[in-house]
PDB file of C-alpha atoms in Angstrom:
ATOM      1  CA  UNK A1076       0.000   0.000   0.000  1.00  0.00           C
ATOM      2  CA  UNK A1077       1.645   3.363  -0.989  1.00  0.00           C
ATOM      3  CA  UNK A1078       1.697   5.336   1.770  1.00  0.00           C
ATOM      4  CA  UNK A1079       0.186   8.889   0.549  1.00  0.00           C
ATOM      5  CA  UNK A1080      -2.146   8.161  -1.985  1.00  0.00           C
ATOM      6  CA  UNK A1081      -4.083  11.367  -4.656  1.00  0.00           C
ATOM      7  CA  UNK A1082      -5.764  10.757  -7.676  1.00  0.00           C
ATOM      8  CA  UNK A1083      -3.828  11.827 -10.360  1.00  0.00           C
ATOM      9  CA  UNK A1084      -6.402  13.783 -12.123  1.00  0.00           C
ATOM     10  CA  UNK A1085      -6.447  15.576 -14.097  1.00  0.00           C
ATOM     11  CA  UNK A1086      -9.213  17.092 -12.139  1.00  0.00           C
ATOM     12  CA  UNK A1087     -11.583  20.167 -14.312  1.00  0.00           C
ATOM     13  CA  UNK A1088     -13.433  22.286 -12.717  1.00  0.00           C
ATOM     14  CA  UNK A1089     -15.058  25.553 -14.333  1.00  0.00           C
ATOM     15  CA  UNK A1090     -13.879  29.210 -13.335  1.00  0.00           C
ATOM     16  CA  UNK A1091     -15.330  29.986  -9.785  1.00  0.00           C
ATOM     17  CA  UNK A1092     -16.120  26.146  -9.139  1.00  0.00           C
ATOM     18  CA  UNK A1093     -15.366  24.518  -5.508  1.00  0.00           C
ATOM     19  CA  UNK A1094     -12.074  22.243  -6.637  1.00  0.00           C
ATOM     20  CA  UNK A1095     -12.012  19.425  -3.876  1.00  0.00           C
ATOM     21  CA  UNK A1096      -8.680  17.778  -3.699  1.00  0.00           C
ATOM     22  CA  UNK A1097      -8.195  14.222  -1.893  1.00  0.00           C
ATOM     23  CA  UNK A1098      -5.748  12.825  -0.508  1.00  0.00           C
ATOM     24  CA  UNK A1099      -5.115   9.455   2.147  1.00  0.00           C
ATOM     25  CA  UNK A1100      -2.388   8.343   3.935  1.00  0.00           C
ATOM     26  CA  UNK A1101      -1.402   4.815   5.653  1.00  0.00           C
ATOM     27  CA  UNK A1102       0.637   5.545   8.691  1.00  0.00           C
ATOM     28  CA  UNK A1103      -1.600   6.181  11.521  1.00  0.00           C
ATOM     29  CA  UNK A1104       0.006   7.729  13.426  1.00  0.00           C
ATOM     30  CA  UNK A1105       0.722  10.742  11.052  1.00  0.00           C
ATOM     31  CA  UNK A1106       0.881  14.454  12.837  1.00  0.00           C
ATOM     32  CA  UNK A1107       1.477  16.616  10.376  1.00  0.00           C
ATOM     33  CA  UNK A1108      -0.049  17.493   7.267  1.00  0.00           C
ATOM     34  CA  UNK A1109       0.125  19.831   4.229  1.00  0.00           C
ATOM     35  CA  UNK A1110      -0.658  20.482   1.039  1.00  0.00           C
ATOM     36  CA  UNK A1111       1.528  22.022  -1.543  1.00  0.00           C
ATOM     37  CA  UNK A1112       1.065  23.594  -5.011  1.00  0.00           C
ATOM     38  CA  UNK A1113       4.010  22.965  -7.996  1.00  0.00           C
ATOM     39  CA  UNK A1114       3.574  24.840 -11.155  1.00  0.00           C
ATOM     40  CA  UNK A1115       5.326  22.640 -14.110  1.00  0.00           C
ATOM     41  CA  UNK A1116       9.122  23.142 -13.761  1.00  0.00           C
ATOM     42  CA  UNK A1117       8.530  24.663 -10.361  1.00  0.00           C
ATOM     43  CA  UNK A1118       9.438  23.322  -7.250  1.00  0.00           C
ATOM     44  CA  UNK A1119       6.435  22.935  -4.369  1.00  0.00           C
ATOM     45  CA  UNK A1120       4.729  26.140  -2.667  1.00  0.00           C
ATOM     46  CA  UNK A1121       3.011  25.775   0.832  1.00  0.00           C
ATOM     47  CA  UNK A1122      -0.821  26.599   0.532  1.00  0.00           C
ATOM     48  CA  UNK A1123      -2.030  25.344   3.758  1.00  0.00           C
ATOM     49  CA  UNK A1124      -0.793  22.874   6.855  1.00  0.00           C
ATOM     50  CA  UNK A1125      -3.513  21.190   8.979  1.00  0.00           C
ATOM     51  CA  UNK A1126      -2.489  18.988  12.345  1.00  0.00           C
ATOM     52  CA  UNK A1127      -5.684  18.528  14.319  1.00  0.00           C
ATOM     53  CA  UNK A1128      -9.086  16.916  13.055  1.00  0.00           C
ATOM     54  CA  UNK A1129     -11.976  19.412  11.456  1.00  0.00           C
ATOM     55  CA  UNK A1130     -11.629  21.932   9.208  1.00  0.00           C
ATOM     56  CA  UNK A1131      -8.592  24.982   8.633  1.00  0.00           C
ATOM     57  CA  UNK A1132      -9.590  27.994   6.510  1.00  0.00           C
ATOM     58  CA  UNK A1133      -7.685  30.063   4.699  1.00  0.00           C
ATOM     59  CA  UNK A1134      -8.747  32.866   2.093  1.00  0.00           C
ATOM     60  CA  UNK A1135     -10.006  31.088  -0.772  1.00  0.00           C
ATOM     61  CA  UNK A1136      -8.514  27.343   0.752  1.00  0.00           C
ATOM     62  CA  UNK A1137      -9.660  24.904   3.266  1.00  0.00           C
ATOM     63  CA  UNK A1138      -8.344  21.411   4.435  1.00  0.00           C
ATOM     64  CA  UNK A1139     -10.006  19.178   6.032  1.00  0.00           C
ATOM     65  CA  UNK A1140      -8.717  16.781   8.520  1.00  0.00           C
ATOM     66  CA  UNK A1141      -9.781  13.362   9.761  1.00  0.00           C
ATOM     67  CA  UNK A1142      -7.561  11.302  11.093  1.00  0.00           C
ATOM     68  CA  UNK A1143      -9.875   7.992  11.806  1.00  0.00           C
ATOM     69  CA  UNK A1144     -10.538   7.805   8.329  1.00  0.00           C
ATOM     70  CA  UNK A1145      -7.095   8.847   7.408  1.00  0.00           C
ATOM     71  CA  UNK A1146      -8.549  11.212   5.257  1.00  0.00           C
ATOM     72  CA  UNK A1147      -7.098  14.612   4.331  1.00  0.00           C
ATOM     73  CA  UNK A1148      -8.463  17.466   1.805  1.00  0.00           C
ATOM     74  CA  UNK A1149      -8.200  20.592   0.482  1.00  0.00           C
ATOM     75  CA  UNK A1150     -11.404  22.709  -0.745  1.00  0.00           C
ATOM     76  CA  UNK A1151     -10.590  25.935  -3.363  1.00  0.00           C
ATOM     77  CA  UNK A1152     -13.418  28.077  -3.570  1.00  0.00           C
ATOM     78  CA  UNK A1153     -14.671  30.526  -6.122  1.00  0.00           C
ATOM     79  CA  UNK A1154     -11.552  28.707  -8.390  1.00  0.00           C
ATOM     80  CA  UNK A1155      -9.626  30.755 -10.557  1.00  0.00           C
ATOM     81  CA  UNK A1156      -7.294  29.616 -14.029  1.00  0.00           C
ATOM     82  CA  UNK A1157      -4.139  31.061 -11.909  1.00  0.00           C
ATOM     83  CA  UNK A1158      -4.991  28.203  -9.521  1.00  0.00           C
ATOM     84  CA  UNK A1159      -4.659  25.197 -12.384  1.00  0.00           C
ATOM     85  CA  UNK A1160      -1.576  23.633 -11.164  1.00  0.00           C
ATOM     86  CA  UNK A1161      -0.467  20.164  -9.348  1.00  0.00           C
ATOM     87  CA  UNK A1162      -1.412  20.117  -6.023  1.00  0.00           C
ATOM     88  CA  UNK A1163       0.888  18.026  -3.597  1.00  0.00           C
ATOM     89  CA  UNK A1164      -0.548  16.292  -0.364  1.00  0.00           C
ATOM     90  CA  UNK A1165       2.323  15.316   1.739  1.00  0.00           C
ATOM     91  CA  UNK A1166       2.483  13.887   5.206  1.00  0.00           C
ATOM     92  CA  UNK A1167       4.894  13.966   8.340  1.00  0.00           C
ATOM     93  CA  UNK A1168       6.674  10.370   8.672  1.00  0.00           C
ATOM     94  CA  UNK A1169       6.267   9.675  11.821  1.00  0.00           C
ATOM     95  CA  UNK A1170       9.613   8.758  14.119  1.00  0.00           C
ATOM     96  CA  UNK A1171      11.561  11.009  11.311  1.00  0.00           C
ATOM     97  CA  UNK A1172      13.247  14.057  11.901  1.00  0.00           C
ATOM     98  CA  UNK A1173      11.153  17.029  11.124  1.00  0.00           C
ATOM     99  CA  UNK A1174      10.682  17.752   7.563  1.00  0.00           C
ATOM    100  CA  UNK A1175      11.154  14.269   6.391  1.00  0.00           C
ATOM    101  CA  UNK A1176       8.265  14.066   4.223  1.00  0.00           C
ATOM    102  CA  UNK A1177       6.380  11.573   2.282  1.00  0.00           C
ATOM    103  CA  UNK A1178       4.432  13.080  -0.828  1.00  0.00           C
ATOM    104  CA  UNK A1179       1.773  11.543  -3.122  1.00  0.00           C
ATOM    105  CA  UNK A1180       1.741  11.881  -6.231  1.00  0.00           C
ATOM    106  CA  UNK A1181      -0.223  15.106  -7.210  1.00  0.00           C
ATOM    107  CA  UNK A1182      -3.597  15.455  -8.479  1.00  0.00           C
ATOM    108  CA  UNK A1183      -3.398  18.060 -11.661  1.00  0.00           C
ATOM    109  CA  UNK A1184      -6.145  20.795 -11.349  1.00  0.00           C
ATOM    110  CA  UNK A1185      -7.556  22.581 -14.661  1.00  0.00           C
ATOM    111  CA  UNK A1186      -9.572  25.610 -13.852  1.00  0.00           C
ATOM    112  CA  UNK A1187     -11.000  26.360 -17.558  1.00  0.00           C
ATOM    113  CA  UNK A1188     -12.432  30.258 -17.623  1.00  0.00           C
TER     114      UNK A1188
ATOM    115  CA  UNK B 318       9.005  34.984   5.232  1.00  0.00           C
ATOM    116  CA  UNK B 319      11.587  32.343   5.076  1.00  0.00           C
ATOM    117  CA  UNK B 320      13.673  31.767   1.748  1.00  0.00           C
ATOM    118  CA  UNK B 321      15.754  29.212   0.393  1.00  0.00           C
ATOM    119  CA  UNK B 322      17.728  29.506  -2.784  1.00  0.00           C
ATOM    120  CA  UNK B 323      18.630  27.298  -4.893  1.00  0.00           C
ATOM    121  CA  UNK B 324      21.864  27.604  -7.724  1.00  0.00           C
ATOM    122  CA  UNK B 325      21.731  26.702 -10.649  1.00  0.00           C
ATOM    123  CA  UNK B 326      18.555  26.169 -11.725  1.00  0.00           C
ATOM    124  CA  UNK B 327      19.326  24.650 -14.975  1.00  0.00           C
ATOM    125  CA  UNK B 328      22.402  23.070 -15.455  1.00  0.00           C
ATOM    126  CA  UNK B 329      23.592  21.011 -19.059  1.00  0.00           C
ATOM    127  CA  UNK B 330      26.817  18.465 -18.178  1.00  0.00           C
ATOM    128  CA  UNK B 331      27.804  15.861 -20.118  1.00  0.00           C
ATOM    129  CA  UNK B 332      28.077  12.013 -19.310  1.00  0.00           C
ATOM    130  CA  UNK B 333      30.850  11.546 -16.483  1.00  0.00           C
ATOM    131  CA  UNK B 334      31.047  14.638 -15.121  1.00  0.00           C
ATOM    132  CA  UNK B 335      30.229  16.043 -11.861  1.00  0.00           C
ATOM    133  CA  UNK B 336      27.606  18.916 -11.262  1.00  0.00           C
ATOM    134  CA  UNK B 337      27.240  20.932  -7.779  1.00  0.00           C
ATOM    135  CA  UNK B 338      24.148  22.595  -6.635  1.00  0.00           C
ATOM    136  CA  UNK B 339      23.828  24.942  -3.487  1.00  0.00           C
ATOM    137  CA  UNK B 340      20.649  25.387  -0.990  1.00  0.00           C
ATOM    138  CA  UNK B 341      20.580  28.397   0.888  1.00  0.00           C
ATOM    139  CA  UNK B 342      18.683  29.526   3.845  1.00  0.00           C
ATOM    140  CA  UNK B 343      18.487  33.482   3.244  1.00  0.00           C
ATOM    141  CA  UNK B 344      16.918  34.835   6.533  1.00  0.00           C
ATOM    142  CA  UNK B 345      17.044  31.544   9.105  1.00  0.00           C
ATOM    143  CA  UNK B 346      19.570  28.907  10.279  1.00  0.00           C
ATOM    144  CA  UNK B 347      19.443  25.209   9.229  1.00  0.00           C
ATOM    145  CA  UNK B 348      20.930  22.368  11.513  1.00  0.00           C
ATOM    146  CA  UNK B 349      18.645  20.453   8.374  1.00  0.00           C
ATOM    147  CA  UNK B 350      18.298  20.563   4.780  1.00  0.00           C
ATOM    148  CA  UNK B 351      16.656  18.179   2.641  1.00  0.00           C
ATOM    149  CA  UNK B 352      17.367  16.746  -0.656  1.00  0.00           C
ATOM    150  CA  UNK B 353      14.470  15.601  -2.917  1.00  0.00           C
ATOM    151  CA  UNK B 354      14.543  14.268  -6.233  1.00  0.00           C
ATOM    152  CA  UNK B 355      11.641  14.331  -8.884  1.00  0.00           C
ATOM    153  CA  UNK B 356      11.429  12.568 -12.311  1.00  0.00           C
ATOM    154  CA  UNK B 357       8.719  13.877 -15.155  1.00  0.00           C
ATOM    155  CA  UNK B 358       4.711  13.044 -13.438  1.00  0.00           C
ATOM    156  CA  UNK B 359       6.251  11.514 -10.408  1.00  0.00           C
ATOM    157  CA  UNK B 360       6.241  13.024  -7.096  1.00  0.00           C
ATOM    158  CA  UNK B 361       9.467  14.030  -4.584  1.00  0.00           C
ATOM    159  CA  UNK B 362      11.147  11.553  -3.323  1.00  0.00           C
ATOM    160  CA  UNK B 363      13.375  12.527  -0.159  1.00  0.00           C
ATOM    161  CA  UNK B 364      16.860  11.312  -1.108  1.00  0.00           C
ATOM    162  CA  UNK B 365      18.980  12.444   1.737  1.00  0.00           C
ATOM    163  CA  UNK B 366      18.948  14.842   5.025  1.00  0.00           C
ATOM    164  CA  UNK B 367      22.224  17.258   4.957  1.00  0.00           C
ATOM    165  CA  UNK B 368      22.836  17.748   8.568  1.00  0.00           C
ATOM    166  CA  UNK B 369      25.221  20.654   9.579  1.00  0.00           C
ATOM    167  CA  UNK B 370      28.721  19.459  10.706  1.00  0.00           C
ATOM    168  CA  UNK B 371      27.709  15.869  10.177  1.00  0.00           C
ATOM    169  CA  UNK B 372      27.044  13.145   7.993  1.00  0.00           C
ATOM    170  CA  UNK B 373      24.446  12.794   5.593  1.00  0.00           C
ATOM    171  CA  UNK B 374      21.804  10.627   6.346  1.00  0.00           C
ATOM    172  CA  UNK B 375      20.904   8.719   2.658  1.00  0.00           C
ATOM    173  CA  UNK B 376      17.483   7.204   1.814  1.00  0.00           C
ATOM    174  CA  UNK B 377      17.164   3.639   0.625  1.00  0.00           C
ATOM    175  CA  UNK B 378      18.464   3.172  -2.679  1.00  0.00           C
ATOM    176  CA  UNK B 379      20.563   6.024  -2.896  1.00  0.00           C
ATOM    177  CA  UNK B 380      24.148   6.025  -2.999  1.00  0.00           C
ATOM    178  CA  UNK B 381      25.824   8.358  -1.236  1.00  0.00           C
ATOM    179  CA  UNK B 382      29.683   7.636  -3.198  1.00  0.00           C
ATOM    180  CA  UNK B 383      27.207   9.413  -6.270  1.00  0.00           C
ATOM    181  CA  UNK B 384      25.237  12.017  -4.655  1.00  0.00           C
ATOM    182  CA  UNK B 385      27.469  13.609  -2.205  1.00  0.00           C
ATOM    183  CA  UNK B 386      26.207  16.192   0.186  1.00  0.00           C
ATOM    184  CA  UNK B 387      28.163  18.465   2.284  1.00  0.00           C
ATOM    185  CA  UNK B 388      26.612  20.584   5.319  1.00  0.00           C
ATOM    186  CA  UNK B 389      29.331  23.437   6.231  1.00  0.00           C
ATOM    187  CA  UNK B 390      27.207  25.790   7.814  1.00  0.00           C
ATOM    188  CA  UNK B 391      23.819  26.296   8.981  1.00  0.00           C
ATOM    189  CA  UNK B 392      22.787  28.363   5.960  1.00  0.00           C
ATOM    190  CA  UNK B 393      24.410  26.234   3.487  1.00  0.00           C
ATOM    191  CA  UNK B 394      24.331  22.678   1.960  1.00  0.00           C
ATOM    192  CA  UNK B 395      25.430  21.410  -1.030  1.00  0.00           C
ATOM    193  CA  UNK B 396      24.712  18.453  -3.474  1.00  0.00           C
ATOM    194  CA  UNK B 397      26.722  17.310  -6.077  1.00  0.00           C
ATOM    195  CA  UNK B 398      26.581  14.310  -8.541  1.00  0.00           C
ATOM    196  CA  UNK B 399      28.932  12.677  -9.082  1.00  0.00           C
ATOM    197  CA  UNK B 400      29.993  10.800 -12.324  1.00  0.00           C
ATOM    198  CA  UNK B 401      26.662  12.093 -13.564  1.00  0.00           C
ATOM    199  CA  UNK B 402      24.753   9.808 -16.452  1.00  0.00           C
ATOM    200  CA  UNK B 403      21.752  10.573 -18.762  1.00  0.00           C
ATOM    201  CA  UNK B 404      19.389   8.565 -15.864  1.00  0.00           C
ATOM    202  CA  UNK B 405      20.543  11.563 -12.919  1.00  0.00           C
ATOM    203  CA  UNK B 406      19.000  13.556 -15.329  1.00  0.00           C
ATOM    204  CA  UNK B 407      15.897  14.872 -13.291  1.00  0.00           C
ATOM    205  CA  UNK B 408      14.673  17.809 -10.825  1.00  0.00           C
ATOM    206  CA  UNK B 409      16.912  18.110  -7.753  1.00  0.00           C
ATOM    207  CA  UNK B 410      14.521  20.398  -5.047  1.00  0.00           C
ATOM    208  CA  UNK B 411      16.132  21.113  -1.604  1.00  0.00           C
ATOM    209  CA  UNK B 412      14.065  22.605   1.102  1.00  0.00           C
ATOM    210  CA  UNK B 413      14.672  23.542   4.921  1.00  0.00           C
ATOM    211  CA  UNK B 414      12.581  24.262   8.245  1.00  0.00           C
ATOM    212  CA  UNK B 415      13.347  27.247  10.226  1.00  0.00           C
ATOM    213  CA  UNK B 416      14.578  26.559  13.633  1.00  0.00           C
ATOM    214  CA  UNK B 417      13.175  29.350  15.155  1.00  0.00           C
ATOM    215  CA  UNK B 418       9.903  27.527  14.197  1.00  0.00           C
ATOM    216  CA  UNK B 419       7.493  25.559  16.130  1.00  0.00           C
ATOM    217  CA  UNK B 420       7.786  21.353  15.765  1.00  0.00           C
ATOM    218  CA  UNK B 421       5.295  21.349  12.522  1.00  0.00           C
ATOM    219  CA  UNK B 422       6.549  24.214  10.687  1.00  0.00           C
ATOM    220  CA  UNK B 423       6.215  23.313   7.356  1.00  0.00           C
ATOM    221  CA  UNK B 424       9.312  23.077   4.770  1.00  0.00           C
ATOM    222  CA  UNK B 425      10.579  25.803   2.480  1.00  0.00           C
ATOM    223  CA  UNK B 426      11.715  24.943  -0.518  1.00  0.00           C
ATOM    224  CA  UNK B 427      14.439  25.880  -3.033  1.00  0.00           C
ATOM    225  CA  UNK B 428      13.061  26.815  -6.588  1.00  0.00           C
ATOM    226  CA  UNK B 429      15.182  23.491  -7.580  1.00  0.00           C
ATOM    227  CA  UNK B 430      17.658  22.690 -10.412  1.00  0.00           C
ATOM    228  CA  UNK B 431      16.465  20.275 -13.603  1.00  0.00           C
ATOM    229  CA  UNK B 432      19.844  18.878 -14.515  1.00  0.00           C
ATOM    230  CA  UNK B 433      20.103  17.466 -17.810  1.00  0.00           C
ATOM    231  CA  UNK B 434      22.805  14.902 -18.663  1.00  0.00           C
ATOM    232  CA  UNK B 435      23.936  14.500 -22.359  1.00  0.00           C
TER     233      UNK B 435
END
């Protein structure tokens, strides 16, 4: 079982569409999540880090939490073309030193205008 | 907010040569950098952790006689390949934590170099 599974998309959604962005993990005991943004040829941007269960808002994003399903998401609102990009769920490896992430995949967003 | 550089970001070498590419923290100290790797449509794969006056710590798989990292300060790690064939060809993306940060602070990233090998 990989260990940070996303579909790979690509995911369309019209201009000022909800995108929702999925993403599940096998390790348990996981504490930190996140969810990045790469441009083609880019390296990864930060859009939003979640560590408890429920819901974290921010501007136009939110991510959703739940760690019993093991279960983590990430909601654009009113979407935008500027936003189409592949979006990067990664998670915290538990016992490894801080930063040592595990990544999925990438699901690949198209926001058509 | 917190900024790591990355040089070069495009480098061309040809088979059997050896390429070097520097991470910088600009405005925070880094007992830890990270090295990630990333072939076309796949995702980053951690490769090593630089730690500062130390050695490396390598992932599975990689060897460290190729990809040899050196951590001289706590703003600066470098990577280079060594011996470098068409199959190193790939993104190289380093990235570092702030330590004045709390536990979870996320990773900053370098804007990465895509080193192509002839």
């Amino acid at each position: 079982q990989k260990e940070v599974e996303q579909n790979s998309g690509p995911l369309s959604v019209p201009e000022g569409a909800i995108a929702s962005l999925n993403c599940t993990y096998s390790d348990r005991v996981s504490q930190s999540f996140f969810w990045y943004r790469q441009y083609s040829g880019k390296s990864p941007e930060l859009i939003m880090s979640i560590y408890s269960n429920g819901d974290k808002e921010d501007g136009r994003f939110t991510a959703q939490l739940n760690k019993a399903s093991q279960y983590v998401s990430l909601l654009i609102r009113d979407s935008q073309p500027s936003d189409s990009a592949t979006y990067l769920c990664a998670v915290n490896r538990s016992g490894g030193s801080q930063g040592n992430l595990i990544f999925g995949k990438g699901t690949k967003l198209s926001v058509k205008p | 907010g917190a900024v790591v550089s990355q040089h070069p970001s495009r480098v061309i070498c040809k088979s059997g040569t050896s390429v070097k590419i520097e991470c910088r923290s600009l405005d925070f100290q880094a007992t830890t950098m990270f090295w990630y790797r990333q072939f076309p449509k796949k995702s980053l794969m951690l490769m090593a952790t630089s730690n500062e006056g130390s050695k490396a710590t390598y992932e599975q798989g990689v060897e460290k006689d190729k990809f040899l990292i050196n951590h001289a300060s706590l703003t600066l790690s470098t990577l280079t390949v060594t011996s470098a064939h068409p199959e190193d060809s790939s993104f190289y993306i380093c990235s570092a934590r702030d330590l004045s940060g709390q536990g979870n602070s996320p990773l900053h990233f370098g804007n990465g170099t895509r080193l192509t090998v002839t």
